[in-house]
Short mmCIF file of C-alpha atoms and ligand atoms in Angstrom, two decimals:
data_model
loop_
_atom_site.label_atom_id
_atom_site.label_comp_id
_atom_site.label_asym_id
_atom_site.label_seq_id
_atom_site.Cartn_x
_atom_site.Cartn_y
_atom_site.Cartn_z
CA MET A 30 -33.57 57.21 -19.15
CA SER A 31 -29.98 56.27 -19.87
CA LYS A 32 -27.64 57.02 -17.00
CA LYS A 33 -24.95 58.59 -19.21
CA GLU A 34 -27.04 61.47 -20.52
CA HIS A 35 -28.54 62.42 -17.17
CA ASP A 36 -25.76 62.61 -14.68
CA VAL A 37 -27.59 65.09 -12.45
CA SER A 38 -29.95 63.03 -10.33
CA ARG A 39 -33.41 64.19 -9.39
CA ARG A 40 -32.25 64.50 -5.78
CA GLN A 41 -29.24 66.61 -6.78
CA PHE A 42 -31.35 68.83 -9.00
CA LEU A 43 -33.82 69.49 -6.19
CA ASN A 44 -30.97 70.10 -3.77
CA TYR A 45 -29.38 72.70 -6.04
CA THR A 46 -32.70 74.39 -6.70
CA LEU A 47 -33.50 74.55 -3.02
CA MET A 48 -30.06 75.86 -2.10
CA GLY A 49 -30.17 78.39 -4.93
CA VAL A 50 -33.57 79.77 -3.96
CA GLY A 51 -32.68 79.66 -0.26
CA GLY A 52 -29.36 81.40 -0.86
CA PHE A 53 -31.05 84.06 -2.98
CA MET A 54 -33.59 84.78 -0.24
CA ALA A 55 -30.95 84.82 2.50
CA ALA A 56 -28.80 87.21 0.47
CA GLY A 57 -31.83 89.42 -0.18
CA ILE A 58 -32.44 89.72 3.55
CA MET A 59 -28.82 89.95 4.67
CA SER A 60 -27.41 92.43 2.16
CA PRO A 61 -29.39 95.52 3.24
CA LEU A 62 -28.76 94.60 6.89
CA VAL A 63 -25.02 94.24 6.41
CA ARG A 64 -24.72 97.38 4.28
CA PHE A 65 -26.66 99.24 7.01
CA ALA A 66 -24.25 98.01 9.69
CA VAL A 67 -21.02 98.80 7.82
CA ASP A 68 -22.19 102.29 6.82
CA PRO A 69 -19.64 104.04 9.08
CA LEU A 70 -16.86 102.38 7.07
CA LEU A 71 -18.19 103.61 3.76
CA LYS A 72 -19.39 107.08 4.73
CA GLY A 73 -17.04 109.67 3.25
CA LYS A 74 -15.51 112.10 5.73
CA GLU A 75 -16.66 115.65 5.30
CA GLY A 76 -13.96 118.32 5.63
CA ALA A 77 -14.19 120.72 8.58
CA LYS A 78 -15.49 124.22 7.92
CA MET A 79 -12.96 127.06 8.17
CA VAL A 80 -13.47 129.09 11.37
CA PRO A 81 -11.93 132.49 12.26
CA VAL A 82 -9.46 132.14 15.14
CA MET A 83 -7.46 135.40 15.51
CA ASP A 84 -6.39 138.64 13.84
CA VAL A 85 -3.41 138.19 11.55
CA LYS A 86 -1.77 141.33 12.99
CA ASP A 87 -1.58 139.68 16.43
CA ILE A 88 0.41 136.69 15.17
CA THR A 89 4.01 136.82 16.42
CA ASN A 90 7.10 134.67 16.09
CA GLU A 91 6.29 133.07 19.44
CA PRO A 92 3.69 130.22 19.32
CA GLN A 93 0.45 131.38 20.93
CA ASN A 94 -2.08 128.98 22.41
CA LYS A 95 -5.47 129.78 20.81
CA LYS A 96 -8.69 128.04 21.73
CA PHE A 97 -11.62 128.02 19.30
CA THR A 98 -14.83 126.05 18.87
CA VAL A 99 -15.91 124.05 15.86
CA LYS A 100 -19.34 122.62 15.15
CA LYS A 101 -19.25 118.83 15.11
CA VAL A 102 -21.83 116.32 13.94
CA ASP A 103 -21.75 112.81 15.38
CA GLY A 104 -24.65 110.94 13.84
CA TRP A 105 -27.78 112.47 15.38
CA HIS A 106 -25.69 114.34 17.97
CA LYS A 107 -24.56 117.89 17.18
CA PHE A 108 -22.18 119.66 19.51
CA ASP A 109 -19.47 122.32 19.82
CA GLU A 110 -15.97 121.02 20.30
CA GLN A 111 -13.15 123.12 21.67
CA GLN A 112 -9.90 122.85 19.77
CA ILE A 113 -6.46 124.28 20.40
CA ALA A 114 -3.89 125.57 17.93
CA TYR A 115 -0.36 126.90 18.49
CA ILE A 116 -0.08 129.75 16.03
CA PHE A 117 3.06 131.68 15.00
CA LYS A 118 4.93 133.14 12.04
CA LYS A 119 7.86 131.17 10.70
CA LYS A 120 11.12 132.93 9.83
CA ASN A 121 10.02 133.31 6.19
CA GLY A 122 6.76 134.93 7.37
CA ASP A 123 4.47 131.96 6.67
CA ILE A 124 1.81 131.30 9.29
CA LEU A 125 1.95 127.89 10.97
CA ALA A 126 -0.89 126.55 13.14
CA LEU A 127 0.06 123.35 14.93
CA SER A 128 -2.31 120.82 16.47
CA PRO A 129 -1.22 120.05 20.05
CA ILE A 130 -2.26 116.39 19.83
CA CYS A 131 0.85 114.29 20.50
CA THR A 132 1.48 111.80 17.67
CA HIS A 133 2.61 109.21 20.19
CA LEU A 134 -0.62 108.36 22.04
CA GLY A 135 -2.66 111.53 21.81
CA CYS A 136 -1.93 113.60 24.93
CA THR A 137 -1.87 117.39 24.63
CA VAL A 138 1.54 119.01 24.24
CA ALA A 139 2.48 122.45 25.61
CA TRP A 140 4.88 125.08 24.32
CA ASN A 141 8.04 125.86 26.26
CA ASP A 142 6.93 124.50 29.63
CA ASP A 143 9.96 122.29 30.27
CA PRO A 144 12.87 124.39 31.67
CA SER A 145 15.43 121.76 30.67
CA HIS A 146 14.36 121.91 27.01
CA PRO A 147 13.49 125.54 26.19
CA ASN A 148 11.65 126.50 23.02
CA GLN A 149 10.27 123.08 22.34
CA PHE A 150 6.84 121.48 22.50
CA HIS A 151 6.73 119.06 25.39
CA CYS A 152 4.31 116.22 26.06
CA PRO A 153 3.64 115.47 29.75
CA CYS A 154 2.68 111.85 29.22
CA HIS A 155 5.90 110.13 28.13
CA GLY A 156 8.22 113.07 27.64
CA GLY A 157 7.75 113.43 23.89
CA ARG A 158 9.34 116.59 22.44
CA TYR A 159 9.02 118.54 19.21
CA THR A 160 10.88 121.48 17.68
CA LYS A 161 9.15 124.83 17.25
CA THR A 162 7.82 123.78 13.81
CA GLY A 163 6.45 120.58 15.36
CA ILE A 164 9.09 118.15 14.13
CA ASN A 165 9.43 115.24 16.56
CA ILE A 166 12.84 115.04 18.20
CA PRO A 167 14.57 111.68 17.66
CA GLY A 168 15.03 109.68 20.83
CA THR A 169 11.64 110.78 22.26
CA PRO A 170 8.50 108.62 21.87
CA PRO A 171 6.53 110.45 19.14
CA PRO A 172 6.87 108.75 15.75
CA ALA A 173 5.83 111.72 13.58
CA PRO A 174 5.60 115.53 13.49
CA LEU A 175 2.60 117.36 14.98
CA GLY A 176 -0.34 117.81 12.62
CA VAL A 177 -0.90 121.23 11.04
CA TYR A 178 -4.19 123.05 10.63
CA LYS A 179 -5.26 124.08 7.17
CA THR A 180 -4.97 127.89 7.21
CA GLN A 181 -6.57 130.69 5.24
CA VAL A 182 -6.28 134.46 5.63
CA LYS A 183 -9.36 136.54 4.83
CA ASP A 184 -10.08 140.19 5.73
CA GLY A 185 -7.18 140.30 8.20
CA LYS A 186 -8.37 137.20 10.05
CA LEU A 187 -6.77 133.79 10.27
CA TYR A 188 -9.16 130.91 9.55
CA LEU A 189 -8.38 127.35 10.54
CA GLY A 190 -9.85 124.17 9.06
CA GLU A 191 -9.11 120.49 9.45
CA VAL A 192 -5.86 119.08 10.79
CA ILE A 193 -3.56 117.63 8.17
CA SER A 194 -1.43 114.79 9.49
CA ARG A 195 2.27 114.75 8.69
CA GLY A 196 2.57 110.99 9.25
CA GLY A 197 1.95 108.92 12.36
CA SER A 198 -1.46 108.39 13.92
CA MET B 11 -14.75 72.03 -0.38
CA LEU B 12 -17.81 72.39 1.87
CA GLN B 13 -18.36 68.65 1.59
CA ARG B 14 -14.80 68.00 2.75
CA ILE B 15 -15.12 70.34 5.76
CA TYR B 16 -18.38 68.62 6.64
CA ASP B 17 -16.81 65.16 6.31
CA TRP B 18 -13.85 66.22 8.44
CA VAL B 19 -16.12 67.39 11.27
CA ASP B 20 -18.52 64.47 10.85
CA GLU B 21 -15.72 61.93 11.06
CA ARG B 22 -14.79 63.29 14.48
CA LEU B 23 -18.15 64.30 15.96
CA ASP B 24 -20.68 62.13 14.12
CA ILE B 25 -23.03 65.06 13.56
CA THR B 26 -25.16 63.42 10.84
CA PRO B 27 -27.62 61.69 13.21
CA LEU B 28 -28.14 65.02 15.03
CA TRP B 29 -29.57 66.93 12.10
CA ARG B 30 -31.11 63.87 10.39
CA ASP B 31 -33.25 63.38 13.45
CA VAL B 32 -34.57 66.93 13.08
CA ALA B 33 -34.71 67.21 9.30
CA ASP B 34 -35.67 63.76 8.05
CA HIS B 35 -39.37 63.32 8.28
CA GLU B 36 -42.11 62.70 5.78
CA VAL B 37 -44.28 65.55 4.64
CA PRO B 38 -47.75 64.00 4.48
CA GLU B 39 -49.63 64.40 1.23
CA HIS B 40 -52.48 66.39 2.77
CA VAL B 41 -50.17 69.27 3.79
CA ASN B 42 -48.33 69.47 0.45
CA PRO B 43 -49.67 72.22 -1.84
CA ALA B 44 -48.17 70.37 -4.83
CA TYR B 45 -50.89 67.72 -4.39
CA HIS B 46 -53.79 69.79 -3.13
CA PHE B 47 -53.40 73.50 -3.68
CA SER B 48 -55.69 74.29 -0.74
CA ALA B 49 -52.97 72.81 1.50
CA PHE B 50 -51.22 76.20 1.32
CA VAL B 51 -52.98 77.00 4.59
CA TYR B 52 -50.44 74.67 6.22
CA CYS B 53 -47.68 77.13 5.25
CA PHE B 54 -48.77 79.85 7.65
CA GLY B 55 -46.91 78.37 10.62
CA GLY B 56 -43.64 78.29 8.69
CA LEU B 57 -44.31 81.77 7.29
CA THR B 58 -44.87 83.06 10.82
CA PHE B 59 -41.49 81.67 11.83
CA PHE B 60 -39.88 83.22 8.74
CA THR B 61 -41.26 86.67 9.56
CA ILE B 62 -40.15 86.29 13.20
CA VAL B 63 -36.62 85.55 11.97
CA ILE B 64 -36.80 88.74 9.89
CA GLN B 65 -38.04 90.72 12.92
CA ILE B 66 -35.22 89.45 15.09
CA LEU B 67 -32.55 90.11 12.45
CA SER B 68 -33.78 93.57 11.46
CA GLY B 69 -34.36 94.45 15.14
CA MET B 70 -30.80 93.48 16.06
CA PHE B 71 -29.44 95.70 13.32
CA LEU B 72 -31.72 98.61 14.29
CA THR B 73 -30.27 98.58 17.81
CA MET B 74 -26.89 99.50 16.29
CA TYR B 75 -28.21 103.03 15.80
CA TYR B 76 -31.30 103.30 17.99
CA VAL B 77 -30.99 104.83 21.48
CA PRO B 78 -33.80 104.44 24.04
CA ASP B 79 -33.65 107.93 25.51
CA ILE B 80 -36.33 110.62 25.27
CA ASN B 81 -33.86 113.25 24.05
CA ASN B 82 -32.33 111.11 21.35
CA ALA B 83 -34.72 108.32 20.36
CA TRP B 84 -36.56 110.27 17.68
CA ASP B 85 -33.36 111.78 16.28
CA SER B 86 -31.61 108.41 16.20
CA VAL B 87 -34.53 106.87 14.28
CA TYR B 88 -34.59 109.87 11.92
CA TYR B 89 -30.84 109.51 11.41
CA LEU B 90 -30.87 105.77 10.79
CA GLN B 91 -33.76 106.10 8.37
CA ASN B 92 -32.49 109.09 6.38
CA GLN B 93 -28.70 109.18 6.70
CA VAL B 94 -27.65 105.55 6.90
CA ALA B 95 -27.45 103.45 3.74
CA TYR B 96 -30.48 101.15 3.41
CA GLY B 97 -31.92 102.66 6.59
CA VAL B 98 -35.34 102.98 4.96
CA ILE B 99 -35.22 99.31 4.02
CA VAL B 100 -34.01 98.03 7.39
CA ARG B 101 -36.53 100.10 9.34
CA GLY B 102 -39.14 99.21 6.74
CA MET B 103 -38.47 95.49 7.20
CA HIS B 104 -39.07 95.84 10.94
CA HIS B 105 -42.01 98.26 10.66
CA TRP B 106 -44.00 96.35 8.02
CA GLY B 107 -42.70 92.99 9.21
CA ALA B 108 -44.32 93.61 12.59
CA SER B 109 -47.77 93.79 10.98
CA VAL B 110 -47.09 90.88 8.63
CA THR B 111 -46.00 88.75 11.60
CA ILE B 112 -49.23 89.40 13.44
CA VAL B 113 -51.32 88.68 10.33
CA MET B 114 -49.41 85.40 9.80
CA VAL B 115 -49.87 84.32 13.42
CA PHE B 116 -53.57 85.01 13.05
CA LEU B 117 -53.90 83.01 9.80
CA HIS B 118 -51.91 80.14 11.32
CA THR B 119 -54.23 80.15 14.32
CA LEU B 120 -57.27 80.07 12.02
CA ARG B 121 -55.83 77.05 10.18
CA VAL B 122 -55.21 75.21 13.44
CA PHE B 123 -58.71 76.07 14.62
CA PHE B 124 -60.58 75.04 11.48
CA THR B 125 -58.63 71.81 10.98
CA GLY B 126 -59.28 70.92 14.61
CA ALA B 127 -55.56 70.45 15.18
CA TYR B 128 -55.82 71.75 18.75
CA LYS B 129 -57.68 68.61 19.89
CA LYS B 130 -56.15 65.80 21.91
CA PRO B 131 -53.21 65.09 22.02
CA ARG B 132 -52.21 68.64 20.95
CA GLU B 133 -53.92 70.73 23.66
CA LEU B 134 -50.60 71.75 25.20
CA ASN B 135 -49.30 73.09 21.92
CA TRP B 136 -52.46 75.17 21.52
CA ILE B 137 -51.74 76.71 24.92
CA VAL B 138 -48.12 77.44 23.97
CA GLY B 139 -49.42 78.92 20.72
CA VAL B 140 -51.76 81.28 22.57
CA LEU B 141 -48.86 82.38 24.79
CA LEU B 142 -46.78 82.99 21.64
CA PHE B 143 -49.60 85.11 20.27
CA PHE B 144 -49.61 87.25 23.43
CA VAL B 145 -45.83 87.60 23.42
CA ILE B 146 -45.92 88.75 19.80
CA LEU B 147 -48.71 91.24 20.55
CA GLY B 148 -46.54 92.45 23.45
CA LEU B 149 -43.61 92.95 21.09
CA GLY B 150 -45.85 94.96 18.79
CA PHE B 151 -47.12 97.10 21.66
CA THR B 152 -43.73 97.82 23.26
CA GLY B 153 -41.98 98.34 19.89
CA TYR B 154 -44.56 100.89 18.82
CA LEU B 155 -43.42 103.35 21.50
CA LEU B 156 -39.75 103.21 20.55
CA PRO B 157 -39.68 105.74 17.64
CA TRP B 158 -40.89 108.29 20.25
CA ASP B 159 -43.04 110.34 17.89
CA MET B 160 -46.56 111.65 18.53
CA LYS B 161 -48.21 108.49 17.22
CA ALA B 162 -46.03 106.33 19.47
CA LEU B 163 -46.73 108.46 22.53
CA PHE B 164 -50.49 108.63 22.16
CA ALA B 165 -50.89 105.00 21.08
CA THR B 166 -49.04 103.99 24.23
CA LYS B 167 -51.18 106.28 26.40
CA VAL B 168 -54.27 104.61 24.98
CA GLY B 169 -52.79 101.14 25.41
CA LEU B 170 -51.90 101.81 29.03
CA GLN B 171 -55.38 103.21 29.64
CA ILE B 172 -56.77 99.91 28.37
CA ALA B 173 -54.44 98.02 30.73
CA ALA B 174 -55.63 100.24 33.57
CA SER B 175 -59.23 99.12 32.98
CA PHE B 176 -58.34 95.58 34.11
CA PRO B 177 -60.50 94.76 37.18
CA PHE B 178 -58.93 95.46 40.60
CA ILE B 179 -55.24 95.47 39.63
CA GLY B 180 -55.52 97.68 36.51
CA ASP B 181 -53.90 100.79 37.99
CA TRP B 182 -51.11 98.69 39.37
CA ILE B 183 -50.39 97.07 35.96
CA LYS B 184 -50.39 100.49 34.33
CA LEU B 185 -47.92 101.93 36.82
CA LEU B 186 -45.68 98.90 36.48
CA LEU B 187 -45.58 99.19 32.69
CA GLN B 188 -45.30 102.96 32.71
CA GLY B 189 -42.57 102.97 35.36
CA SER B 190 -43.57 106.51 36.32
CA ASP B 191 -46.68 108.62 36.71
CA ILE B 192 -46.37 109.88 33.13
CA VAL B 193 -45.47 108.22 29.83
CA GLY B 194 -41.91 109.48 29.76
CA ALA B 195 -38.23 108.72 30.14
CA GLN B 196 -38.73 105.68 32.34
CA THR B 197 -41.50 104.28 30.16
CA LEU B 198 -39.27 104.42 27.09
CA ALA B 199 -36.33 102.73 28.83
CA ARG B 200 -38.63 100.03 30.23
CA PHE B 201 -40.39 99.37 26.94
CA PHE B 202 -37.03 99.10 25.21
CA ALA B 203 -35.80 96.53 27.72
CA ILE B 204 -39.03 94.54 27.41
CA HIS B 205 -38.98 94.82 23.61
CA VAL B 206 -35.41 93.70 22.98
CA PHE B 207 -34.57 91.44 25.94
CA PHE B 208 -37.50 90.08 27.91
CA LEU B 209 -40.06 89.29 25.22
CA PRO B 210 -37.55 87.97 22.61
CA ALA B 211 -36.19 85.59 25.28
CA ALA B 212 -39.71 84.40 26.09
CA LEU B 213 -40.45 84.15 22.37
CA MET B 214 -37.47 81.88 21.73
CA GLY B 215 -38.24 79.62 24.68
CA LEU B 216 -41.87 79.24 23.60
CA LEU B 217 -40.90 78.64 19.97
CA ALA B 218 -38.53 75.88 21.06
CA ALA B 219 -41.32 74.24 23.07
CA HIS B 220 -43.74 74.69 20.13
CA PHE B 221 -41.39 72.98 17.64
CA LEU B 222 -40.34 70.18 19.98
CA MET B 223 -43.97 69.29 20.48
CA ILE B 224 -44.64 69.34 16.75
CA ARG B 225 -41.64 67.08 16.17
CA ARG B 226 -42.91 64.66 18.79
CA GLN B 227 -46.54 64.61 17.71
CA GLY B 228 -46.27 65.21 13.97
CA ILE B 229 -48.72 67.20 11.87
CA SER B 230 -52.39 66.49 12.57
CA GLY B 231 -54.18 64.26 10.09
CA PRO B 232 -56.35 65.28 7.12
CA LEU B 233 -59.93 66.45 7.63
C1 HEM C 313 -41.96 89.30 16.64
C2 HEM C 313 -41.03 90.14 16.97
C3 HEM C 313 -41.10 91.68 16.93
C4 HEM C 313 -42.17 92.52 16.66
C5 HEM C 313 -43.60 92.14 16.31
C6 HEM C 313 -41.66 93.89 16.75
C7 HEM C 313 -42.42 95.06 16.55
C8 HEM C 313 -41.94 96.36 16.52
C9 HEM C 313 -42.69 97.54 16.17
C10 HEM C 313 -44.18 97.59 15.81
C11 HEM C 313 -41.85 98.61 16.21
C12 HEM C 313 -42.17 100.07 15.85
C13 HEM C 313 -41.60 100.28 14.45
C14 HEM C 313 -42.03 101.55 13.78
O1 HEM C 313 -43.08 102.11 14.15
O2 HEM C 313 -41.31 101.95 12.85
C15 HEM C 313 -40.56 98.14 16.64
C16 HEM C 313 -39.44 98.94 16.82
C17 HEM C 313 -38.20 98.48 17.22
N1 HEM C 313 -37.84 97.16 17.46
FE1 HEM C 313 -39.06 95.53 17.29
N2 HEM C 313 -40.33 93.86 17.10
C18 HEM C 313 -39.96 92.53 17.22
C19 HEM C 313 -38.70 92.07 17.58
C20 HEM C 313 -37.58 92.87 17.87
C21 HEM C 313 -36.29 92.37 18.32
C22 HEM C 313 -35.97 90.91 18.55
C23 HEM C 313 -35.46 93.49 18.48
C24 HEM C 313 -34.02 93.60 18.92
C25 HEM C 313 -33.24 92.66 19.36
C26 HEM C 313 -36.24 94.67 18.12
C27 HEM C 313 -35.76 95.98 18.14
C28 HEM C 313 -36.50 97.12 17.83
C29 HEM C 313 -35.98 98.47 17.82
C30 HEM C 313 -34.53 98.89 18.19
C31 HEM C 313 -37.04 99.33 17.44
C32 HEM C 313 -36.99 100.88 17.33
C33 HEM C 313 -36.60 101.34 15.94
C34 HEM C 313 -37.80 101.72 15.07
O3 HEM C 313 -38.82 102.09 15.61
O4 HEM C 313 -37.66 101.65 13.86
N3 HEM C 313 -37.52 94.24 17.76
N4 HEM C 313 -40.64 96.75 16.81
S1 FES C 314 1.44 110.63 24.34
FE1 FES C 314 2.90 112.21 24.09
S2 FES C 314 4.70 111.20 24.53
FE2 FES C 314 3.31 109.56 24.74
#
């Protein structure tokens, strides 16, 4: 054997073969395991079902606090979750349903409960405030407007679906 | 690249002698199937270890979804098997792997027995091997309850009944394993703890002893 033509030694060849076969087997074992573990990252989110919350005729210009339950699925755990919406008619007659989850750090805001700032949403945690349509007021902690529920009117009833974020967390 | 990282570490920590001492040893001709095909019987020890590695890996990943609680265990297994990507494969690895492990241990034991490898000076390793066998049977027994279906429940009732037939202290052993006067919530929690913490720890300690002894004594000679 001339050295020039065979520059892969027997030892190298065996090493590569062994590493190749070993790597193939390791990958065969590890890939299902890793895919199994990262499944939550790759599972698509399913949109919330629309649920009836109140009669359209009862909606006023003043935000009303409405509680309703939605069916949630968390892996093998199914449960009812209570949600809150502030529902009112805007000046142009459109219905707006705001999520009360503060965009700062997630406390629950209340409508018009702070005498020094009437007709605003107020967050008790760090004094975040929002206008009636949920726009965060500059100079207060929240970085973004309150989320809005997807709305739908059917047979005189208002249905709410998932919360659509208007920026922020 | 890898070579350069290795060299960098080796220059500072001199790690080569560490792994050479473990890895560099002759494989005698009589255990090499390339020379005598019948020498494949010497592979069963290594295959047992391989399947144990698979059991430990797949078991660790199963615990990401499994919950040891009578209200949720069955649903969590159903969920991980049917809703999680590759759930069938991961549970399948553990489920079938459990049987393959026990078959491999058995074949390995037969090889050691029929080649007389348990004789002096290897008596201690035979004893460690028997303990390993019991630990692995224990893993099979405690794991079998975890899916919390009818088969699991009744197999465990039968198994505990067998334990209860042990002379004098049988009832006491049964109560200790069962953790309650029925096979129920406390049994499941207990079996889970034994299955994923106690027995794997014992398994790893015994395996370390097993391999250290083999390294010291070498493979037994040809027949
Ligand atoms: C030699 C080692 C092992 C053996 C023989 C073994 C055996 C078993 C068996 C027979 C089952 C029932 C599986 C079924 O019926 O589908 C099981 C379930 C389970 N094992 Fe193991 N096991 C071993 C190691 C481990 C380790 C190290 C862990 C975790 C660190 C683990 C975690 C689990 C879990 C979470 C389950 C319940 C999920 C299921 O049933 O699919 N196992 N095991
Ligand atoms: S969480 Fe609402 S202001 Fe900080």
